[in-house]
Amino acid sequence: MKSKMASLVGATLMVALTLTACGSGSGSGNASSAGSESTSPTGSYDPNATIEIGSLYEPQNLDNTGGGGQGVTEAFNGNVYEGLFRLGDDGKVENLLAKDYKVSPDGLTYTFTLRDGVTFHSGDPLTSADVKYSIEKVLAKDSQSARKSSFAGVKSITTPDDSTVTVKLATKSISFVYNLSYVWIINDQAKNLTTSEDGTGPYKLGTWKRGSSLSLDLFAGYWGTPPTNKGVVFHYFTEATALNNALLTNAVDIVTSEQSPDALAQFSGNEDYKVNNGHSTTKLLLAFNDRVKPFDNALVRKAVTSAIDNRKLLTSIWGDYGTLIGSMVPPTDPWYEDLTTVNPYDVELAKKQLSEAGYANGFGFTLDTPNYDPHPTAATFIKSELAKVGITVTINVITADEWYTKVFKDHDFAATLQEHVNDRDVVWYGNPDFYWGYDNPEVTKLVNQAEQSDTTDEQAALLKKANQQIAADAASDWLYLYPQIVVASSSLSGYPLNGLNSQFYAYTIKKS
């Protein structure tokens, strides 16, 4: 469902770090710190158990700079590949392969010291050359990394010795360390990364059976705390009913993200299962192409937004789950505020705004719609809603690959539906070249100022101001915020609840 956008659209801001802070290395690896964010362990467990994980998001390939999609992030991030820093399920960033780091007084030079004794799955030792290679891989011309633009300010990367990496920036970036948590550190000698891997994580790639499963085996040479299980297998399904049946028949132990709310009744109240309602950062958007008529007119965008009953849409798809937020900012972001009243559902207001914009008799447009749920359902609903104010919608169903080329790369669209999965991604509205073409110089200025803030409070205040303007301009219609529902066998504990940015750390999962 979110496969393409997971590789395209990323978050870029972080507030938990100050420019002058130095990190601290615990030396314990990722497993030791992840338990606090997961479900509490329940009694004894089997360290030799294999965890069977059910997912709808099979990787398109195994390279997250090559369009691997949400699936490869879910399976590999933190499990197979590690970064200098790690983003926890609670949204906090902590040191991982970076033992510590320092920042120059002007905020333009970062010096990282690497952790000792780290080796890749191939046996090669981790060196500063690998870090340089990995950052440059994200920045490469052909990179499809969601983080590419986040590192546009990187001026140079040098490696004074095998354990030290120095990065110089053209401008200050309060989010730089946060952004590094998304950069997989890869062996600079690794080949064929779309079908193989060479990371430093607690698991190494076992077998990938395309269209079926992907297994991860323990890496005996892991530098940190070993996983609490023998290995994991991701089982891939193309539709939610089959996935839920697999859970009911014990073919899988856990579903990473439940996409069929109608199915929850068979798990709720059943002592064999636990339904967990975590925090999501996934927004479903009706994204306008703000470059072209009539959507270059904010009044038209506001009218369209007010003509659609987002609450009714959310309820029809998710029942009592999910949230309306009225902007691009979910409640888990530090700069969140409820903006659902800025463009309220009000059909008469929508008609009035259309008339003022010169479209009293309405207009027609084509809605490019990804071919997987819930987009076709949402498109049909939107078409019906807009017909009430004289707007004719032609639904054009396209594949994820077509969406990437037509909409994201070529900007050849009037409006589209898409999910944006990451936290802190309101900053994309500060980039006039982004696919939706929103261009408000004041917002761009606020976003840039926020990135160069000296304090997280200053950053949050500036982004809150930017978000208010974005909502006032109805840059998009933020239809709703997904729930994050993980359904698991009651024999499992220690699994992630929130799955921020599509990641799913498996190394703390225990099975009794």
mmCIF file of C-alpha atoms in Angstrom, residues 265-428:
data_model
loop_
_atom_site.group_PDB
_atom_site.id
_atom_site.type_symbol
_atom_site.label_atom_id
_atom_site.label_comp_id
_atom_site.label_asym_id
_atom_site.label_seq_id
_atom_site.Cartn_x
_atom_site.Cartn_y
_atom_site.Cartn_z
ATOM 1 C CA ALA A 265 -13.415 -8.411 15.789
ATOM 2 C CA GLN A 266 -12.050 -11.938 15.386
ATOM 3 C CA PHE A 267 -8.953 -11.015 17.421
ATOM 4 C CA SER A 268 -10.347 -8.607 20.016
ATOM 5 C CA GLY A 269 -11.466 -10.397 23.148
ATOM 6 C CA ASN A 270 -9.686 -13.570 22.076
ATOM 7 C CA GLU A 271 -7.111 -14.565 24.699
ATOM 8 C CA ASP A 272 -4.926 -16.088 21.999
ATOM 9 C CA TYR A 273 -4.286 -12.671 20.447
ATOM 10 C CA LYS A 274 -3.497 -9.126 21.420
ATOM 11 C CA VAL A 275 -4.603 -6.089 19.420
ATOM 12 C CA ASN A 276 -2.244 -3.127 19.917
ATOM 13 C CA ASN A 277 -3.242 0.382 18.830
ATOM 14 C CA GLY A 278 -0.021 2.378 18.513
ATOM 15 C CA HIS A 279 0.921 5.758 17.092
ATOM 16 C CA SER A 280 0.998 6.218 13.358
ATOM 17 C CA THR A 281 2.749 8.807 11.241
ATOM 18 C CA THR A 282 1.038 7.765 7.998
ATOM 19 C CA LYS A 283 -1.140 10.394 6.394
ATOM 20 C CA LEU A 284 -3.515 9.772 3.492
ATOM 21 C CA LEU A 285 -3.380 12.808 1.226
ATOM 22 C CA LEU A 286 -5.386 14.212 -1.612
ATOM 23 C CA ALA A 287 -2.411 16.012 -3.112
ATOM 24 C CA PHE A 288 -3.119 18.764 -5.597
ATOM 25 C CA ASN A 289 -0.681 19.814 -8.271
ATOM 26 C CA ASP A 290 -0.402 23.372 -7.021
ATOM 27 C CA ARG A 291 1.413 24.406 -10.207
ATOM 28 C CA VAL A 292 -1.549 23.973 -12.565
ATOM 29 C CA LYS A 293 -5.058 25.382 -12.912
ATOM 30 C CA PRO A 294 -7.376 25.306 -11.122
ATOM 31 C CA PHE A 295 -5.303 24.050 -8.178
ATOM 32 C CA ASP A 296 -2.838 26.924 -8.407
ATOM 33 C CA ASN A 297 -5.636 28.888 -6.705
ATOM 34 C CA ALA A 298 -5.683 28.380 -2.923
ATOM 35 C CA LEU A 299 -9.399 29.218 -2.825
ATOM 36 C CA VAL A 300 -10.135 26.273 -5.127
ATOM 37 C CA ARG A 301 -8.063 23.961 -2.945
ATOM 38 C CA LYS A 302 -9.894 25.191 0.148
ATOM 39 C CA ALA A 303 -13.249 24.644 -1.553
ATOM 40 C CA VAL A 304 -12.361 21.081 -2.533
ATOM 41 C CA THR A 305 -11.144 20.369 0.992
ATOM 42 C CA SER A 306 -14.326 21.730 2.561
ATOM 43 C CA ALA A 307 -16.502 19.736 0.165
ATOM 44 C CA ILE A 308 -15.107 16.376 1.358
ATOM 45 C CA ASP A 309 -16.335 14.867 4.614
ATOM 46 C CA ASN A 310 -13.048 13.448 5.881
ATOM 47 C CA ARG A 311 -14.664 12.104 9.062
ATOM 48 C CA LYS A 312 -17.135 10.067 7.038
ATOM 49 C CA LEU A 313 -14.310 8.738 4.849
ATOM 50 C CA LEU A 314 -12.197 7.776 7.870
ATOM 51 C CA THR A 315 -15.096 6.049 9.603
ATOM 52 C CA SER A 316 -16.100 4.153 6.483
ATOM 53 C CA ILE A 317 -12.591 2.748 6.122
ATOM 54 C CA TRP A 318 -11.317 2.471 9.697
ATOM 55 C CA GLY A 319 -14.383 2.539 11.934
ATOM 56 C CA ASP A 320 -13.407 3.944 15.321
ATOM 57 C CA TYR A 321 -9.690 3.922 14.534
ATOM 58 C CA GLY A 322 -7.579 6.693 13.018
ATOM 59 C CA THR A 323 -7.494 10.468 13.506
ATOM 60 C CA LEU A 324 -8.290 13.666 11.651
ATOM 61 C CA ILE A 325 -5.417 16.162 11.905
ATOM 62 C CA GLY A 326 -6.130 18.888 9.329
ATOM 63 C CA SER A 327 -2.477 19.233 8.377
ATOM 64 C CA MET A 328 0.657 17.287 7.535
ATOM 65 C CA VAL A 329 1.737 17.121 11.184
ATOM 66 C CA PRO A 330 0.742 14.089 13.310
ATOM 67 C CA PRO A 331 0.384 14.422 17.101
ATOM 68 C CA THR A 332 3.725 12.677 17.633
ATOM 69 C CA ASP A 333 5.609 15.563 16.005
ATOM 70 C CA PRO A 334 6.727 18.332 18.398
ATOM 71 C CA TRP A 335 5.131 21.024 16.247
ATOM 72 C CA TYR A 336 1.660 19.466 16.150
ATOM 73 C CA GLU A 337 -1.528 21.371 16.767
ATOM 74 C CA ASP A 338 -5.086 20.487 15.813
ATOM 75 C CA LEU A 339 -5.862 22.352 12.574
ATOM 76 C CA THR A 340 -9.002 20.476 11.586
ATOM 77 C CA THR A 341 -11.092 23.647 11.832
ATOM 78 C CA VAL A 342 -9.028 25.634 9.326
ATOM 79 C CA ASN A 343 -10.821 24.105 6.347
ATOM 80 C CA PRO A 344 -13.942 22.541 7.911
ATOM 81 C CA TYR A 345 -16.330 20.210 6.145
ATOM 82 C CA ASP A 346 -18.921 22.710 4.935
ATOM 83 C CA VAL A 347 -20.570 22.179 1.544
ATOM 84 C CA GLU A 348 -22.125 25.647 1.426
ATOM 85 C CA LEU A 349 -18.757 27.236 2.209
ATOM 86 C CA ALA A 350 -17.215 25.167 -0.577
ATOM 87 C CA LYS A 351 -19.810 26.396 -3.086
ATOM 88 C CA LYS A 352 -19.216 30.002 -2.008
ATOM 89 C CA GLN A 353 -15.449 29.646 -2.382
ATOM 90 C CA LEU A 354 -15.802 28.050 -5.813
ATOM 91 C CA SER A 355 -17.982 30.940 -6.921
ATOM 92 C CA GLU A 356 -15.479 33.497 -5.620
ATOM 93 C CA ALA A 357 -12.703 31.647 -7.434
ATOM 94 C CA GLY A 358 -14.608 31.851 -10.735
ATOM 95 C CA TYR A 359 -15.843 28.254 -10.786
ATOM 96 C CA ALA A 360 -19.483 28.720 -9.818
ATOM 97 C CA ASN A 361 -20.405 25.965 -12.269
ATOM 98 C CA GLY A 362 -17.647 23.699 -11.048
ATOM 99 C CA PHE A 363 -14.935 22.090 -13.171
ATOM 100 C CA GLY A 364 -13.500 18.684 -13.959
ATOM 101 C CA PHE A 365 -10.170 17.044 -13.210
ATOM 102 C CA THR A 366 -8.454 13.670 -13.326
ATOM 103 C CA LEU A 367 -7.502 12.016 -10.043
ATOM 104 C CA ASP A 368 -4.483 9.707 -10.451
ATOM 105 C CA THR A 369 -5.134 6.880 -8.016
ATOM 106 C CA PRO A 370 -2.752 4.107 -6.934
ATOM 107 C CA ASN A 371 -4.326 0.723 -7.587
ATOM 108 C CA TYR A 372 -4.033 -0.646 -4.040
ATOM 109 C CA ASP A 373 -6.228 -0.109 -1.013
ATOM 110 C CA PRO A 374 -7.477 2.248 0.273
ATOM 111 C CA HIS A 375 -6.874 4.550 -2.688
ATOM 112 C CA PRO A 376 -9.574 3.264 -5.077
ATOM 113 C CA THR A 377 -12.137 3.357 -2.266
ATOM 114 C CA ALA A 378 -11.097 6.863 -1.240
ATOM 115 C CA ALA A 379 -11.147 8.044 -4.864
ATOM 116 C CA THR A 380 -14.705 6.822 -5.350
ATOM 117 C CA PHE A 381 -15.775 8.566 -2.161
ATOM 118 C CA ILE A 382 -14.100 11.824 -3.207
ATOM 119 C CA LYS A 383 -15.725 11.669 -6.630
ATOM 120 C CA SER A 384 -19.135 11.360 -5.000
ATOM 121 C CA GLU A 385 -18.484 14.166 -2.537
ATOM 122 C CA LEU A 386 -17.219 16.632 -5.146
ATOM 123 C CA ALA A 387 -20.133 15.945 -7.470
ATOM 124 C CA LYS A 388 -22.313 17.686 -4.869
ATOM 125 C CA VAL A 389 -20.544 20.991 -5.585
ATOM 126 C CA GLY A 390 -20.401 20.581 -9.358
ATOM 127 C CA ILE A 391 -16.881 19.156 -9.643
ATOM 128 C CA THR A 392 -16.501 16.181 -11.972
ATOM 129 C CA VAL A 393 -13.752 13.719 -11.097
ATOM 130 C CA THR A 394 -12.301 11.217 -13.547
ATOM 131 C CA ILE A 395 -10.510 8.453 -11.661
ATOM 132 C CA ASN A 396 -7.332 7.190 -13.318
ATOM 133 C CA VAL A 397 -6.079 4.046 -11.580
ATOM 134 C CA ILE A 398 -2.317 3.525 -11.943
ATOM 135 C CA THR A 399 0.332 1.209 -10.534
ATOM 136 C CA ALA A 400 2.940 2.267 -7.995
ATOM 137 C CA ASP A 401 5.600 2.360 -10.693
ATOM 138 C CA GLU A 402 3.408 4.501 -12.924
ATOM 139 C CA TRP A 403 2.747 6.803 -10.000
ATOM 140 C CA TYR A 404 6.452 7.211 -9.383
ATOM 141 C CA THR A 405 7.179 8.191 -13.000
ATOM 142 C CA LYS A 406 4.049 10.146 -13.884
ATOM 143 C CA VAL A 407 3.390 11.951 -10.635
ATOM 144 C CA PHE A 408 6.565 12.050 -8.580
ATOM 145 C CA LYS A 409 9.165 12.461 -11.315
ATOM 146 C CA ASP A 410 7.321 14.129 -14.198
ATOM 147 C CA HIS A 411 4.731 16.112 -12.195
ATOM 148 C CA ASP A 412 2.236 15.119 -14.908
ATOM 149 C CA PHE A 413 -0.988 15.196 -12.914
ATOM 150 C CA ALA A 414 -3.776 17.429 -11.624
ATOM 151 C CA ALA A 415 -4.422 15.679 -8.321
ATOM 152 C CA THR A 416 -3.480 12.367 -6.774
ATOM 153 C CA LEU A 417 -3.919 10.193 -3.722
ATOM 154 C CA GLN A 418 -0.924 8.992 -1.761
ATOM 155 C CA GLU A 419 0.217 7.918 1.674
ATOM 156 C CA HIS A 420 3.118 9.669 3.335
ATOM 157 C CA VAL A 421 4.453 7.403 6.030
ATOM 158 C CA ASN A 422 7.154 9.356 7.824
ATOM 159 C CA ASP A 423 7.234 11.621 10.820
ATOM 160 C CA ARG A 424 8.442 15.245 10.651
ATOM 161 C CA ASP A 425 7.749 15.466 6.930
ATOM 162 C CA VAL A 426 5.906 18.803 6.868
ATOM 163 C CA VAL A 427 9.188 20.302 5.640
ATOM 164 C CA TRP A 428 8.474 19.020 2.128
#
